[in-house]
mmCIF file of C-alpha atoms in Angstrom:
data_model
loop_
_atom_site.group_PDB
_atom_site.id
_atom_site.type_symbol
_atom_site.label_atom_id
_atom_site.label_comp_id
_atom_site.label_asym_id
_atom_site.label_seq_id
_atom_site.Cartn_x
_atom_site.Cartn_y
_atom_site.Cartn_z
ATOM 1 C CA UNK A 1 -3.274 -21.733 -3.060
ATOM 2 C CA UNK A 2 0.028 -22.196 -4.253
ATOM 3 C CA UNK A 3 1.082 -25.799 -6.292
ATOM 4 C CA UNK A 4 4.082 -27.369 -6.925
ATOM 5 C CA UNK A 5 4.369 -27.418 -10.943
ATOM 6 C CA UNK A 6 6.126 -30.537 -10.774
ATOM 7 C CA UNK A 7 3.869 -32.525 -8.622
ATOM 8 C CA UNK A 8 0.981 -31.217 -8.417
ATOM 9 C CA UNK A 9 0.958 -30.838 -4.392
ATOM 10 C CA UNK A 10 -0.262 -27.797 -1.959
ATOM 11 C CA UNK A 11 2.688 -25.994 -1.298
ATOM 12 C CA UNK A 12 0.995 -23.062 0.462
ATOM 13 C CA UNK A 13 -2.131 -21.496 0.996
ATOM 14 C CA UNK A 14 -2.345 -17.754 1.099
ATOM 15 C CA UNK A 15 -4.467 -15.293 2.460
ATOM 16 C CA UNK A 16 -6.372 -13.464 -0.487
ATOM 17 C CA UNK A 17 -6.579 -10.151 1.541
ATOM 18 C CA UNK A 18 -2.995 -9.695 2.309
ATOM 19 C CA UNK A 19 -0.765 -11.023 -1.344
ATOM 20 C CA UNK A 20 -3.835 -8.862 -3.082
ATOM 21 C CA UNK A 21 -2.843 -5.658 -1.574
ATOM 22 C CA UNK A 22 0.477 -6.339 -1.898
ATOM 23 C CA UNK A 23 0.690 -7.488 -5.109
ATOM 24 C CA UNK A 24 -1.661 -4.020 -6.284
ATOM 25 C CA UNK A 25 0.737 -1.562 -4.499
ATOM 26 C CA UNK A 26 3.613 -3.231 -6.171
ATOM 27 C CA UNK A 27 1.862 -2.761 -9.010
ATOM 28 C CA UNK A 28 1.298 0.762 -8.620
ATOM 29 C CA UNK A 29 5.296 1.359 -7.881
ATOM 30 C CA UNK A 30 6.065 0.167 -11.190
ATOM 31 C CA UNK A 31 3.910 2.848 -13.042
ATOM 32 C CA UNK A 32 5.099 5.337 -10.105
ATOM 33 C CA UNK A 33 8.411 4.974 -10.836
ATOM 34 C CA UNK A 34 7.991 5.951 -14.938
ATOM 35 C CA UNK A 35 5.485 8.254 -14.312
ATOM 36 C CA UNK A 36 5.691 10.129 -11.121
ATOM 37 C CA UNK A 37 7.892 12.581 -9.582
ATOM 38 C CA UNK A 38 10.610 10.515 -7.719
ATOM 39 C CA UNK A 39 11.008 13.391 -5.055
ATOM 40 C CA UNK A 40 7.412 13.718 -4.226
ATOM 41 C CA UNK A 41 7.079 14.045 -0.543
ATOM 42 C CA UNK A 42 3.181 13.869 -0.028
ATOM 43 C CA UNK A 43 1.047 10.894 -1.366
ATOM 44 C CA UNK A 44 -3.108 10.897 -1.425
ATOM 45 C CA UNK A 45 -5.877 8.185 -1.461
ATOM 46 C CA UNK A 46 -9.374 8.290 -1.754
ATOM 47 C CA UNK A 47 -10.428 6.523 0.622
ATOM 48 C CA UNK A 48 -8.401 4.953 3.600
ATOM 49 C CA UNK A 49 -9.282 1.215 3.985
ATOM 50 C CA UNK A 50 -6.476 -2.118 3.001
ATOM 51 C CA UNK A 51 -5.035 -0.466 0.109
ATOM 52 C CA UNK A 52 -4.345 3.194 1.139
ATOM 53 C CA UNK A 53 -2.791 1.106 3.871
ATOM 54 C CA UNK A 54 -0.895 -1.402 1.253
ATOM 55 C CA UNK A 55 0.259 1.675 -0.726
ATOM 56 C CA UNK A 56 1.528 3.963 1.894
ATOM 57 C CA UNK A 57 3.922 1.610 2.970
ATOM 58 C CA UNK A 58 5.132 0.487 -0.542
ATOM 59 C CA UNK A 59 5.524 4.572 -1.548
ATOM 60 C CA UNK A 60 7.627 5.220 1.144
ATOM 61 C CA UNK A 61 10.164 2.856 0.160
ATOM 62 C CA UNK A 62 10.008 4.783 -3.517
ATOM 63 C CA UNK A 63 9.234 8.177 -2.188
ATOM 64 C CA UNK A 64 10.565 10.346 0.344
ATOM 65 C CA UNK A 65 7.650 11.191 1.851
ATOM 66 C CA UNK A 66 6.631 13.335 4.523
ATOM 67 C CA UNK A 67 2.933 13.869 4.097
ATOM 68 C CA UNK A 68 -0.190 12.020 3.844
ATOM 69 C CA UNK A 69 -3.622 13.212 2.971
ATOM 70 C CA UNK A 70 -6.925 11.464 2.558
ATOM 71 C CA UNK A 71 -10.073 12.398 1.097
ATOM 72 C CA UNK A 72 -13.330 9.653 2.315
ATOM 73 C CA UNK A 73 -16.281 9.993 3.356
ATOM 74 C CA UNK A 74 -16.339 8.025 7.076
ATOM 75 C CA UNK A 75 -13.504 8.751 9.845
ATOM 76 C CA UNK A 76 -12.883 5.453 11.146
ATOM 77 C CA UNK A 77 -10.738 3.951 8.589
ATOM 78 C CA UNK A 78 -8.858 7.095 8.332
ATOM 79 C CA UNK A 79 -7.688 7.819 11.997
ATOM 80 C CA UNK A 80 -6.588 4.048 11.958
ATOM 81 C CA UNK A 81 -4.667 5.081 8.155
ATOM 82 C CA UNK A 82 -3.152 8.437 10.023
ATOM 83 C CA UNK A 83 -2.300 5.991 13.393
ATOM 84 C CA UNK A 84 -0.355 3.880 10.767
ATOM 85 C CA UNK A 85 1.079 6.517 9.017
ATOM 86 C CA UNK A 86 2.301 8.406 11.749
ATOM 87 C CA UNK A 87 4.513 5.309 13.159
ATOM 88 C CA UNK A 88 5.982 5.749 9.937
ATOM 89 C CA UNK A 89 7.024 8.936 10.555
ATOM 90 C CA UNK A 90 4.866 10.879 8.305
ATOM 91 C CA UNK A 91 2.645 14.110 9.062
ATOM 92 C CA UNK A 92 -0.871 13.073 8.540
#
């Protein structure tokens, strides 16, 4: 929930799921963008559930990046990661 810090009031109620995996990838940018190299063109996750998801689509907007690669143990999240990924143009 977001409050006015004036009033007091609701001004909006957020989903939990969707500003958390945002707010982590942006995270992860910011220490990307001292620490990694800024031409890398492949990124990898362990695993391939909300954040993989979060953070392939904040790294392309840093990266220019071509490839994706996962490591997990189940293939259902994955081919649904790899779907995603491939609408954005990269070779999964």
């Amino acid at each position: 929930m977001v409050m006015d810090g004036q009033t007091g009031l609701l001004r909006a109620v957020l989903g939990a799921n969707w500003i958390s995996a945002v707010k982590t990838a942006a995270l992860s940018m910011v220490a990307a963008r001292r620490l990694a190299d800024l031409g890398a063109e492949t990124i990898a996750f362990v695993g391939a559930g909300v954040q993989a998801h979060s953070h392939s689509v904040a790294f392309s907007e840093l990266f220019p990046l071509k490839r994706i690669r996962v490591f997990r143990r189940g293939k259902a999240n994955v081919e649904k990661l790899f779907g995603y990924a491939r609408n954005m143009g990269l070779v999964a």
